[in-house]
Amino acid sequence: MAANSSTGSATEPPGLETQWREIDNLNQQQLRAGDSWYLLDKRWYDQWKEYVHAGDQNSSSYPGKIDNTELYEDLESYHLKERLSENEDFVLVPAEAWHKLLSWYDMMDDQPPLERKVVDLPSTVKVEVYPVEIYLCLSSNMESTVSACFSRADKIREYRLLMDRKSIWTLKNTAESRLWMRSTDTSSERLRNLNMTVLDACLSSGMTVIMEIRNADGTWPTSRPQIMRNSADEDSYRGPPGVCGLTNLGNTCFMNSALQCLSNTPPLTEYFLRNSYLEELNFTNPLGMKGEIAEAYADVIKQMWSGRHYSVVPRVFKTKVGHFASQFLGYQQHDSQELLSFLLDGLHEDLNRVKKKEYIELRDADGRPDQEVAEEAWRNHLRRNDSVIVDTFHGLFKSTLVCPECNKVSVTFDPFCYLSVPLPVSKERVMEVFYVSLDPTAKPTQYRLIVPKAGRVIDLCTALSQATGVPPNQMAVADVFNHRFYRIYQADESLSCILDRDDIFVYQLSSGCVDQEGEEVVMAIYMRERSHYRDYGSGSNSYSTSLFGHPLLISVPRAQCTREDLYQLLLKRLAPSSEGEERAEEEESSSEPDRGSSTEEGQSASGSTDTNSQDATDGDQSAGVEPSGKEEEDEDEDEEEEEEAASCAQANKRLPGRRRYTERQKKALFTIQAVNSNGTTERGMGEADAQPYIAIDWDPDMKKKYYNENEAEKYIKHQSMDVPHQQITVQLQECIELFTTVETLEEENPWYCPTCKKHQLATKKLDLWSLPEVLIIHLKRFSYTKYSREKLDTIVEFPLRDLDFSGFLLKKTVNSTEPPCRYDLISVSNHYGGLRDGHYTSYARNKDNGQWYYFDDSKVTYAREEQITSAAYLLFYQRQDKIRQPSVPPPVPSSSQPENHVSSQTHDGMDGASSCVSMETD
């Protein structure tokens, strides 16, 4: 079935239970390479699940046509948005399930299906949501490029086949060619192995592949396609060793940031530059990676410290990481700390000097002195783990567990490679909402509110009440999405179900939502525009409609829930004064002949009686309805009105309690129709529903003349939006204190008490015993619970020098041979942005010249110490007694240095400094 098929092509779906059973069974299919799966908007899919589980074909949760609008970058190119997350933005369904849903519900007009293939990649089989989009060009004309999409499982040879198949360029079949990959702005690399996959070649979206054709005389046009930057050839570049960027291969800033921090860790980098690793590569360790990670890392470090590159392409390293850790396959954004943890462990096992690990049974302290137990634990650790990573990064902490039932105390000493310290979690949350007043002349106002993080919707209303003076029980809160209500919240619902990116509207009601007698009804109002033509092809005689504008929530006395009363009430919400209507009726009745149409009173409410164009003239234009001069009706419009009048008259005969009267036939601004929650399926006005939904249907001509859509959707920013929320500022020492605070184990992770012989929720306390030469501190900015996911933007103030751990160490200095416990900062991994759209960079102090630099993928600039601020995520500290003085003087910035590399500003006048802190996403 075509993706943009009309509504009439949808088939009659089976029962709701059958629908759920069929789709759920199909969704259990295993992924098989080559199969097609389809992306579905998560909100539409959730709405469909709610609908089929409701068990009512007429339920208001009917999802309507499949709508993937929110997944597209725009509705012209239909390119998929970047960084969409499965089960958060979209769900994947197999082809058979997709075609069933499409045949039952149809799809929004013109939207293409989001079909994706299952690919077999190393260590995993997955649906390739984002194929690789590559630019292709000839070496003779690199300015003229064409784009093409490839799977990561495709072979490189597909590039040449594609060029031949599509006749992109006129090439002789016998023409010998070779391919180059533009690796940086300054160089290109030969793609020699055409049987290599796109994944193995580390080709990513946005990269360029250059085809070079051999000359007729057997020579090649160039030895290498030259890509110059300010006429400075990379082959002749000489710069400070280690001051080198890393090319972003596609969302790999997380990896680049971690690599820059490790690259600027002196003992580790010198170990590789001295080639010490060659003698210690462990090819037999079953926990290692056959030395491949260590060798790939060594290659990157040697290139970065050669002083011959502006930027290095870590594609081989990226490929190796993906081979041994499938979570890092592809080009999705990841956590730099997770990559660092994997890399430190991989380097340790690849370089472990212990070739055969012996089994060691760990002993509990059993009351022995801490010093004795700690020394025993460290000896046992070294019997199985001995590498440069242990030498540089491993420390020891004391773990104390106490059983809450028998008070059994268990003490162990465990090694660590980095400290993951918690951040104080705020009990408050900042939320932004749009408030819609009862006053139709008032535009919606955007407020920034502070609410309890664990609060409920009523707490949000209470906070807004303090700003507006409107009682909380006269507010209704809703999530507005795509011109409709995605969800209308109850007062006791948790605020955790509202995401920061949701558009939350709070509506003032004329009274409490629904009083005890049920005399007030809260109605949801949608704005719809009718098409000019009836949809005869669908088998009906109705007009198709499209939603626009912001919906409304209003409370209406139950006695006024008639079409005519609703019409007048809604008219006042759009145009606050109705005096003009009365004057206009008097003027028209004296100047125009009476048509003598005999109708029911209900015609006025349904839109067949004219509350003429002057309705809008006395209203404030901010409400969206505006005057547009006197309306002149032609014969076609008269015929249309009469046809509508006859149709409405027939419909209103079925409505009880209608008085018959004779009135001149006129045209209304809009008609009213009961609909479902999506504003699609028409419903009877008398049908019972927990939440009534009403659509205001505008004739296109009337909407054009009397409704100013741009004006209606404007809003005002309250002064609270101008006051930035004060971020919490804490000291690093406070985070370390939290790390050593007594806590109770969670139910998911109990401790087995050897005395009670059962699992217990024991209390646990961690204390630092000994620290390594280089101490990595991981600030736990990302909070994941069963209810929410968030990034903590708490500002952590940390010292650049003299970080003193003497107050945190249990092991006290016994003699002068003990190392000091003061540390200086040597590098920082930064994270900017939120959970899904963040960007990683790093600051690092060069070990040779002592200068700080800012690394943003391939760009490197000078940095001042005061720039190293609130975005810190990973902190690298080196013990002061191991820090050597710079071996060369710090560089003097020169204007001759290449653009986009080390900045030519002086330390006192760095115009580009601020731009280093304001980062774009990958």
Tab-separated table of C-alpha atoms in Angstrom, residues 433-435 441-448 622 711 713-722:
chain	number	residue	atom	x	y	z
A	433	VAL	CA	4.179	26.576	31.317
A	434	PHE	CA	1.812	28.657	29.202
A	435	TYR	CA	-1.081	30.142	31.175
A	441	THR	CA	-8.294	39.838	25.281
A	442	ALA	CA	-5.271	38.448	27.170
A	443	LYS	CA	-2.651	36.528	25.269
A	444	PRO	CA	-1.246	33.290	26.738
A	445	THR	CA	1.577	34.041	29.153
A	446	GLN	CA	4.673	31.919	29.644
A	447	TYR	CA	5.771	31.446	33.269
A	448	ARG	CA	8.835	29.846	34.803
A	622	SER	CA	-5.383	39.595	20.019
A	711	GLU	CA	-1.903	36.917	16.019
A	713	GLU	CA	-0.679	32.118	18.503
A	714	LYS	CA	1.402	34.938	19.959
A	715	TYR	CA	2.185	34.854	23.660
A	716	ILE	CA	3.713	37.059	26.359
A	717	LYS	CA	6.744	36.188	28.451
A	718	HIS	CA	6.227	36.794	32.150
A	719	GLN	CA	9.082	38.487	34.000
A	720	SER	CA	9.851	35.159	35.668
A	721	MET	CA	11.214	33.999	32.288
A	722	ASP	CA	13.851	36.733	32.451
